[in-house]
Short mmCIF file of C-alpha atoms and ligand atoms in Angstrom, two decimals:
data_model
loop_
_atom_site.label_atom_id
_atom_site.label_comp_id
_atom_site.label_asym_id
_atom_site.label_seq_id
_atom_site.Cartn_x
_atom_site.Cartn_y
_atom_site.Cartn_z
CA MET G 1 55.12 31.72 67.14
CA ASN G 2 57.63 33.59 65.21
CA LEU G 3 59.62 31.01 63.27
CA ARG G 4 61.43 31.68 60.08
CA PHE G 5 60.42 29.09 57.68
CA SER G 6 62.31 28.45 54.51
CA GLU G 7 61.43 30.36 51.33
CA ARG G 8 60.96 27.00 49.67
CA THR G 9 58.13 25.94 51.98
CA SER G 10 56.49 29.36 52.37
CA GLY G 11 55.27 29.15 48.77
CA ILE G 12 53.38 25.84 49.49
CA LYS G 13 50.02 26.49 51.00
CA ALA G 14 47.60 24.01 52.68
CA SER G 15 44.77 23.75 50.12
CA GLU G 16 41.22 24.50 51.16
CA ILE G 17 40.15 21.57 49.00
CA ARG G 18 42.30 19.22 51.09
CA GLU G 19 40.51 20.50 54.14
CA LEU G 20 37.12 19.76 52.43
CA LEU G 21 38.38 16.39 51.31
CA LYS G 22 39.01 15.32 54.90
CA LEU G 23 35.33 15.10 55.12
CA THR G 24 35.41 12.35 52.46
CA GLU G 25 36.95 10.02 55.05
CA ARG G 26 33.59 9.95 56.76
CA PRO G 27 31.93 6.55 56.37
CA ASP G 28 28.66 7.97 55.27
CA ILE G 29 30.27 9.73 52.20
CA ILE G 30 30.37 8.09 48.86
CA SER G 31 33.88 9.13 47.81
CA PHE G 32 35.11 9.20 44.31
CA ALA G 33 38.02 11.60 45.58
CA GLY G 34 40.94 9.47 46.49
CA GLY G 35 43.10 7.42 44.15
CA LEU G 36 42.78 4.34 46.35
CA PRO G 37 42.82 0.71 45.23
CA ALA G 38 39.95 -1.52 46.30
CA PRO G 39 41.10 -2.75 49.80
CA GLU G 40 38.88 -5.89 49.51
CA LEU G 41 41.32 -7.05 46.71
CA PHE G 42 44.46 -6.89 48.79
CA PRO G 43 45.86 -10.47 49.20
CA ILE G 44 45.74 -10.39 53.01
CA GLU G 45 46.00 -14.12 53.65
CA GLN G 46 48.85 -14.58 51.28
CA MET G 47 50.70 -11.59 52.88
CA ALA G 48 50.17 -12.97 56.44
CA GLU G 49 51.83 -16.15 55.34
CA VAL G 50 54.55 -14.33 53.44
CA SER G 51 55.30 -12.05 56.42
CA VAL G 52 55.72 -14.91 58.79
CA LYS G 53 57.98 -16.74 56.32
CA VAL G 54 60.16 -13.68 55.84
CA LEU G 55 60.64 -13.38 59.58
CA LYS G 56 61.31 -17.12 60.11
CA GLU G 57 63.62 -17.55 57.11
CA ASP G 58 65.47 -14.21 56.98
CA GLY G 59 64.34 -12.29 60.11
CA ARG G 60 67.74 -10.79 61.20
CA ALA G 61 68.25 -9.38 57.73
CA ALA G 62 64.59 -8.30 57.46
CA LEU G 63 64.90 -6.18 60.66
CA GLN G 64 68.38 -4.84 59.99
CA TYR G 65 69.63 -1.82 58.08
CA SER G 66 70.54 -2.51 54.44
CA THR G 67 71.71 -0.91 51.27
CA THR G 68 70.20 2.32 49.84
CA GLU G 69 69.66 0.83 46.37
CA GLY G 70 67.40 -1.84 47.82
CA TYR G 71 66.94 -5.56 48.30
CA VAL G 72 68.88 -7.27 45.48
CA PRO G 73 66.23 -10.12 44.80
CA LEU G 74 63.53 -7.51 44.60
CA ARG G 75 65.55 -5.38 42.12
CA GLU G 76 66.26 -8.42 40.12
CA ILE G 77 62.52 -9.29 39.97
CA ILE G 78 61.69 -5.66 38.90
CA ALA G 79 64.43 -5.84 36.23
CA ARG G 80 63.52 -9.25 34.91
CA GLN G 81 59.76 -9.30 35.35
CA ARG G 82 58.20 -5.80 35.49
CA MET G 83 60.38 -3.62 33.25
CA PRO G 84 60.21 -6.03 30.18
CA LYS G 85 56.37 -5.50 30.33
CA ALA G 86 57.04 -1.86 29.64
CA GLY G 87 59.41 -2.92 26.79
CA VAL G 88 62.57 -2.06 28.83
CA SER G 89 65.49 -4.38 29.21
CA ALA G 90 67.12 -3.50 32.54
CA THR G 91 69.50 -5.03 35.07
CA ILE G 92 69.69 -4.40 38.84
CA ASP G 93 72.29 -1.69 38.10
CA ASN G 94 69.29 0.34 36.65
CA ILE G 95 67.05 -0.11 39.64
CA MET G 96 66.78 1.59 43.03
CA ILE G 97 63.82 0.95 45.38
CA THR G 98 61.83 3.94 46.56
CA HIS G 99 59.05 4.69 49.03
CA GLY G 100 56.50 4.57 46.29
CA SER G 101 56.88 6.45 43.10
CA GLN G 102 56.05 9.65 45.03
CA GLN G 103 59.61 9.50 46.45
CA GLY G 104 60.99 9.13 42.90
CA LEU G 105 59.06 12.35 42.00
CA GLU G 106 60.42 14.27 44.88
CA PHE G 107 63.98 13.07 44.25
CA SER G 108 63.58 13.95 40.53
CA ALA G 109 62.97 17.65 41.34
CA LYS G 110 65.66 17.64 43.97
CA ILE G 111 68.22 16.20 41.41
CA PHE G 112 67.18 18.34 38.41
CA ILE G 113 65.54 21.51 39.54
CA ASP G 114 66.96 24.82 40.89
CA LYS G 115 64.74 27.77 41.76
CA GLY G 116 63.20 29.26 38.58
CA ASP G 117 63.98 26.27 36.30
CA ILE G 118 61.32 25.12 33.85
CA ILE G 119 59.36 21.90 34.23
CA ILE G 120 57.29 20.91 31.22
CA CYS G 121 54.25 18.83 32.14
CA GLU G 122 50.85 17.75 30.84
CA SER G 123 47.94 20.05 31.36
CA PRO G 124 46.38 18.82 33.68
CA SER G 125 48.89 16.85 35.67
CA TYR G 126 49.18 14.75 38.93
CA LEU G 127 48.63 17.06 41.91
CA GLY G 128 50.99 15.02 44.10
CA ALA G 129 53.88 15.53 41.67
CA LEU G 130 53.29 19.22 41.27
CA ASN G 131 53.22 19.74 44.97
CA ALA G 132 56.46 17.77 45.34
CA PHE G 133 58.04 19.81 42.48
CA LYS G 134 56.77 23.21 43.94
CA ALA G 135 59.14 22.89 46.94
CA TYR G 136 62.01 23.40 44.42
CA GLN G 137 60.43 26.67 43.11
CA PRO G 138 60.15 25.80 39.45
CA LYS G 139 58.13 27.47 36.67
CA PHE G 140 55.78 25.21 34.86
CA ILE G 141 54.96 25.08 31.16
CA GLU G 142 51.67 23.15 30.65
CA ILE G 143 51.24 21.20 27.36
CA PRO G 144 47.69 20.63 26.28
CA MET G 145 46.47 17.04 25.75
CA ASP G 146 43.92 15.46 23.32
CA ASP G 147 42.62 11.86 23.23
CA ASN G 148 46.20 10.63 22.38
CA GLY G 149 47.77 12.30 25.43
CA MET G 150 50.25 15.14 25.50
CA ILE G 151 50.22 16.93 22.11
CA VAL G 152 53.87 16.48 21.20
CA ASP G 153 53.88 19.13 18.54
CA GLU G 154 53.19 21.61 21.36
CA LEU G 155 55.85 19.99 23.46
CA GLU G 156 58.34 20.55 20.66
CA LYS G 157 57.30 24.21 20.30
CA ALA G 158 57.81 24.74 24.04
CA LEU G 159 61.28 23.09 23.85
CA GLU G 160 62.08 25.32 20.84
CA ALA G 161 60.98 28.40 22.80
CA HIS G 162 62.67 27.30 26.04
CA PRO G 163 65.68 25.13 25.20
CA GLU G 164 66.87 25.84 28.84
CA ALA G 165 63.96 23.87 30.27
CA LYS G 166 65.20 21.32 32.80
CA MET G 167 62.66 18.45 33.00
CA ILE G 168 59.69 16.97 31.19
CA TYR G 169 57.20 15.21 33.39
CA THR G 170 54.58 12.90 31.92
CA ILE G 171 52.20 10.19 33.02
CA PRO G 172 51.70 8.39 29.68
CA ASP G 173 49.18 5.66 30.67
CA PHE G 174 45.69 6.36 31.93
CA GLN G 175 46.85 9.58 33.24
CA ASN G 176 45.98 10.87 36.73
CA PRO G 177 43.70 12.90 36.46
CA SER G 178 42.53 12.77 32.92
CA GLY G 179 42.40 9.01 32.23
CA LYS G 180 44.10 9.71 28.83
CA THR G 181 46.80 7.57 27.30
CA MET G 182 49.69 8.74 25.03
CA SER G 183 49.87 7.07 21.66
CA VAL G 184 52.83 4.87 20.79
CA GLU G 185 53.90 7.33 18.08
CA ARG G 186 54.10 10.10 20.50
CA ARG G 187 56.03 8.15 23.02
CA LYS G 188 58.68 7.62 20.31
CA ARG G 189 58.72 11.26 19.63
CA VAL G 190 59.07 12.25 23.24
CA ALA G 191 62.19 9.94 23.54
CA GLN G 192 63.63 11.59 20.44
CA LEU G 193 63.00 15.23 21.69
CA ALA G 194 64.66 14.35 24.98
CA LYS G 195 67.76 13.33 23.08
CA ILE G 196 67.70 16.29 20.71
CA TYR G 197 67.19 18.86 23.50
CA GLY G 198 69.29 16.97 26.17
CA ILE G 199 66.43 17.12 28.62
CA PRO G 200 65.40 14.36 31.04
CA VAL G 201 61.99 12.84 30.84
CA ILE G 202 60.51 11.72 34.12
CA GLU G 203 57.99 9.05 33.09
CA ASP G 204 55.64 8.23 35.90
CA CYS G 205 53.98 4.75 35.28
CA PRO G 206 51.73 3.66 38.17
CA TYR G 207 48.92 2.66 35.93
CA GLY G 208 50.46 1.00 32.77
CA GLU G 209 49.79 -2.60 33.86
CA LEU G 210 46.21 -1.71 34.72
CA ILE G 211 45.15 -1.82 30.98
CA PHE G 212 41.61 -3.38 30.60
CA GLU G 213 42.14 -4.72 27.14
CA GLY G 214 45.21 -5.64 25.15
CA GLU G 215 48.89 -5.50 25.87
CA VAL G 216 50.65 -2.97 28.26
CA TYR G 217 51.79 0.04 26.07
CA PRO G 218 55.63 0.25 25.44
CA SER G 219 57.01 2.94 27.76
CA ILE G 220 58.78 6.08 26.52
CA LYS G 221 61.78 4.47 28.26
CA SER G 222 61.58 1.61 25.75
CA PHE G 223 62.49 4.15 22.99
CA ASP G 224 65.22 5.76 24.96
CA THR G 225 68.57 4.92 23.39
CA GLU G 226 70.80 7.38 25.24
CA GLY G 227 69.42 7.19 28.85
CA TYR G 228 67.48 10.45 29.00
CA VAL G 229 64.31 8.86 30.32
CA VAL G 230 63.90 8.08 33.99
CA TYR G 231 61.09 5.60 34.57
CA LEU G 232 59.24 5.58 37.89
CA GLY G 233 57.51 2.35 38.74
CA THR G 234 55.49 1.37 41.82
CA PHE G 235 53.56 -1.63 43.37
CA SER G 236 50.88 0.85 44.87
CA LYS G 237 48.17 0.39 42.32
CA THR G 238 48.97 -3.18 41.14
CA PHE G 239 49.57 -4.65 44.58
CA CYS G 240 49.57 -2.87 48.07
CA PRO G 241 50.15 0.94 48.47
CA GLY G 242 50.61 0.60 52.23
CA LEU G 243 53.92 -1.32 51.69
CA ARG G 244 55.28 1.79 50.02
CA VAL G 245 57.45 0.02 47.45
CA GLY G 246 58.28 1.66 44.19
CA TRP G 247 61.35 2.01 42.10
CA VAL G 248 63.40 4.19 39.80
CA CYS G 249 64.67 2.72 36.56
CA ALA G 250 67.39 4.77 34.98
CA ASP G 251 70.87 4.89 33.45
CA PRO G 252 73.36 3.97 36.14
CA GLU G 253 74.99 7.42 36.01
CA ILE G 254 71.64 9.11 36.78
CA LEU G 255 70.67 6.41 39.15
CA GLN G 256 73.71 7.27 41.17
CA LYS G 257 72.27 10.70 41.94
CA TYR G 258 69.05 9.16 43.12
CA VAL G 259 71.11 6.93 45.43
CA ILE G 260 72.95 9.85 46.98
CA VAL G 261 69.68 11.86 47.55
CA LYS G 262 68.04 8.82 49.03
CA GLN G 263 70.92 8.35 51.45
CA GLY G 264 70.24 11.84 52.71
CA ALA G 265 66.54 11.49 52.79
CA ASP G 266 65.94 8.14 54.52
CA LEU G 267 69.00 5.83 54.01
CA GLN G 268 66.82 2.99 52.56
CA CYS G 269 63.28 1.53 52.18
CA SER G 270 62.02 -0.90 54.81
CA SER G 271 64.02 -4.24 54.68
CA MET G 272 60.89 -5.91 55.82
CA ALA G 273 58.46 -4.54 53.23
CA GLN G 274 61.00 -5.10 50.42
CA ARG G 275 61.40 -8.76 51.36
CA GLU G 276 57.67 -9.19 51.71
CA THR G 277 57.11 -7.79 48.37
CA ALA G 278 59.79 -9.97 46.78
CA MET G 279 58.59 -13.09 48.56
CA PHE G 280 55.03 -12.48 47.36
CA MET G 281 56.20 -12.40 43.80
CA GLN G 282 58.32 -15.58 44.42
CA GLN G 283 55.44 -17.48 45.98
CA TYR G 284 52.58 -16.12 44.04
CA ASP G 285 51.91 -14.86 40.56
CA LEU G 286 51.52 -11.00 40.54
CA ASP G 287 50.20 -11.10 36.94
CA GLU G 288 47.35 -13.29 38.25
CA HIS G 289 46.54 -10.86 41.04
CA ILE G 290 46.72 -7.90 38.55
CA ALA G 291 44.32 -9.85 36.19
CA LYS G 292 41.90 -10.25 39.11
CA ILE G 293 41.93 -6.46 40.06
CA LYS G 294 41.63 -5.32 36.46
CA THR G 295 38.46 -7.41 35.99
CA ILE G 296 36.88 -5.62 38.89
CA TYR G 297 38.15 -2.20 37.84
CA LYS G 298 36.87 -2.65 34.36
CA ILE G 299 33.48 -3.51 35.73
CA ARG G 300 33.52 -0.41 37.92
CA ARG G 301 34.68 1.85 35.13
CA ASP G 302 31.88 0.54 32.89
CA ILE G 303 29.28 1.09 35.62
CA MET G 304 30.52 4.56 36.33
CA LEU G 305 30.52 5.69 32.65
CA GLN G 306 27.04 4.17 32.10
CA SER G 307 25.74 6.01 35.21
CA ILE G 308 27.32 9.22 34.10
CA LYS G 309 25.50 8.76 30.73
CA ASP G 310 22.22 7.96 32.57
CA TYR G 311 22.36 10.74 35.22
CA PHE G 312 24.57 13.64 34.17
CA PRO G 313 23.20 16.36 31.87
CA SER G 314 24.10 15.36 28.36
CA GLU G 315 26.28 18.56 27.83
CA VAL G 316 28.85 17.38 30.52
CA LYS G 317 32.01 15.98 28.85
CA TYR G 318 33.98 13.09 30.36
CA THR G 319 36.76 10.76 29.26
CA CYS G 320 36.53 7.01 28.65
CA PRO G 321 39.72 5.62 30.13
CA LYS G 322 41.07 2.30 28.82
CA GLY G 323 42.69 1.49 32.07
CA GLY G 324 43.81 2.99 35.40
CA LEU G 325 41.55 4.44 38.09
CA PHE G 326 40.09 7.73 36.90
CA THR G 327 37.72 9.53 34.62
CA TRP G 328 37.86 13.27 34.17
CA VAL G 329 34.82 15.49 33.84
CA GLU G 330 34.60 18.77 32.00
CA LEU G 331 31.70 21.20 32.90
CA ARG G 332 30.63 24.46 31.32
CA LYS G 333 33.36 27.03 31.43
CA ASP G 334 31.51 29.31 33.92
CA LEU G 335 31.04 26.48 36.50
CA ASN G 336 33.37 26.02 39.37
CA ALA G 337 33.94 22.45 40.56
CA ALA G 338 35.23 23.50 43.96
CA GLN G 339 31.96 25.22 44.70
CA LEU G 340 30.07 22.31 43.39
CA LEU G 341 31.97 19.99 45.74
CA GLU G 342 30.44 21.85 48.72
CA GLU G 343 27.02 21.18 47.34
CA ALA G 344 27.89 17.59 46.55
CA LEU G 345 29.09 17.01 50.04
CA LYS G 346 25.68 17.96 51.33
CA GLU G 347 24.43 15.11 49.20
CA LYS G 348 27.24 13.00 50.75
CA VAL G 349 29.28 12.43 47.74
CA ALA G 350 32.84 13.60 47.01
CA PHE G 351 35.24 14.10 44.03
CA VAL G 352 38.37 16.15 43.55
CA PRO G 353 37.87 19.56 41.95
CA GLY G 354 40.27 19.83 38.94
CA GLY G 355 41.74 23.38 39.38
CA SER G 356 44.68 22.12 41.44
CA PHE G 357 45.79 19.76 38.66
CA PHE G 358 46.74 22.79 36.61
CA PRO G 359 50.04 24.17 38.05
CA ASN G 360 49.42 27.66 36.51
CA GLY G 361 45.83 27.84 37.77
CA GLY G 362 42.51 28.31 35.93
CA ASN G 363 40.35 25.51 34.53
CA GLU G 364 38.21 25.28 37.66
CA ASN G 365 35.41 23.71 35.52
CA HIS G 366 36.84 20.16 35.85
CA PHE G 367 36.74 17.38 38.35
CA ARG G 368 38.22 14.02 38.81
CA LEU G 369 36.31 10.82 39.62
CA ASN G 370 37.89 7.59 40.93
CA TYR G 371 36.12 4.38 40.16
CA SER G 372 38.37 1.77 41.79
CA ASN G 373 37.47 2.25 45.51
CA MET G 374 33.73 2.13 45.68
CA ASN G 375 31.56 -0.92 44.95
CA GLU G 376 29.18 -1.04 42.03
CA GLN G 377 26.10 -0.16 43.95
CA LEU G 378 27.68 2.88 45.55
CA ILE G 379 29.05 4.08 42.18
CA VAL G 380 25.53 4.17 40.70
CA GLU G 381 24.13 5.85 43.87
CA GLY G 382 26.95 8.40 44.05
CA ILE G 383 26.76 9.36 40.36
CA LYS G 384 23.00 9.69 40.67
CA ARG G 385 23.52 12.18 43.49
CA LEU G 386 26.13 14.15 41.57
CA GLY G 387 23.79 14.21 38.58
CA LYS G 388 21.18 15.79 40.81
CA VAL G 389 23.67 18.58 41.96
CA LEU G 390 24.79 19.14 38.28
CA ARG G 391 21.25 19.37 36.96
CA ASN G 392 20.68 22.57 39.07
CA TYR G 393 23.17 24.22 36.68
CA TYR G 394 22.16 22.68 33.29
N1 PMP B 1 52.18 9.28 40.37
C1 PMP B 1 50.92 9.24 40.00
C2 PMP B 1 50.49 9.64 38.66
C3 PMP B 1 50.00 8.82 41.03
O1 PMP B 1 48.67 8.83 40.64
C4 PMP B 1 50.40 8.49 42.19
C5 PMP B 1 49.42 7.99 43.29
N2 PMP B 1 48.15 8.60 43.42
C6 PMP B 1 51.74 8.41 42.55
C7 PMP B 1 52.62 8.76 41.50
C8 PMP B 1 52.33 7.99 43.88
O2 PMP B 1 52.10 6.67 44.15
P1 PMP B 1 53.03 5.84 45.14
O3 PMP B 1 53.97 6.76 45.81
O4 PMP B 1 51.95 5.22 46.02
O5 PMP B 1 53.69 4.82 44.26
#
């Protein structure tokens, strides 16, 4: 075939790792690769009831076209119930429903980024966001992290050196992939820097409510007095990712841009899925559901960390996340996690090699482990097998 694809997409290559990770869908593989919630915790019976009720009570509207901004009662619930948890007071005029926060990421790049523009992000950062951004041909500046998240002094230096940068992208809570969390002090400073430099912050928050102990951290948006912060929320990790319901919370002027690009992309999210999500939250207590899944994820985190301690060579470093779904492993500098994956797959265990979480390359000596999707017994067995692979190198 001799088709002329756009320059935009020619830069995006299918990754070899993705091909390898297709193997992880085999049922005999213990996979720590995906970022999947535990399916046994989905509220299937309640959703069956809710779906029928939506169709019986509001079927014509649920199957009809609707507005781009989204179903008003759902936007109200998000504004009144979810955003205050992140310390943000919002109204429906700040909320647009998206197909997961992934769509919010794609739209953010579409709205703010022209070819060659600079995006500042954490190092490492979420692979799915980096791939979405890459279609808009940006340059990336990576800001190193420590145990308190993105090192904000380094962010400030990058902004001083590149005041023309167009967007800051951050995942402040239990970050994907590192599991690290940004301190409250740093969140305040990021909001201040956004104002000083007149740069939008895309704050991606799928994991904030999955904190294992204590209260949800105040978001960067909660310190945003001028509207520079765009908050991306989602029900994917706290409820059901298959419904594909997320949201953008932003200043109405910025939100209008998101509405315009969504009209061009897909007109609206599913009228049915939005009503099902809203009705679940009217009939049941989402906080109760979140409390239940957090209890299980905390047990799984503890078991994974204990197994790493028991079975990995003691020189291997790893993070101890206080919530969310991932821990992040750092190997000796000369080791390559992508090569290691091939060996791990022979032992029927999988993870995601870390290199692709660094937009400018390098850092192949890392990998990401997910602990939410496998049961306790499989976590112990999988980590034991990985330990065996690792011990060949230590
Ligand atoms: N952002 C981050 C940091 C994620 O980890 C994910 C899912 N893995 C997403 C966004 C996208 O989630 P969704 O589109 O399902 O809301």
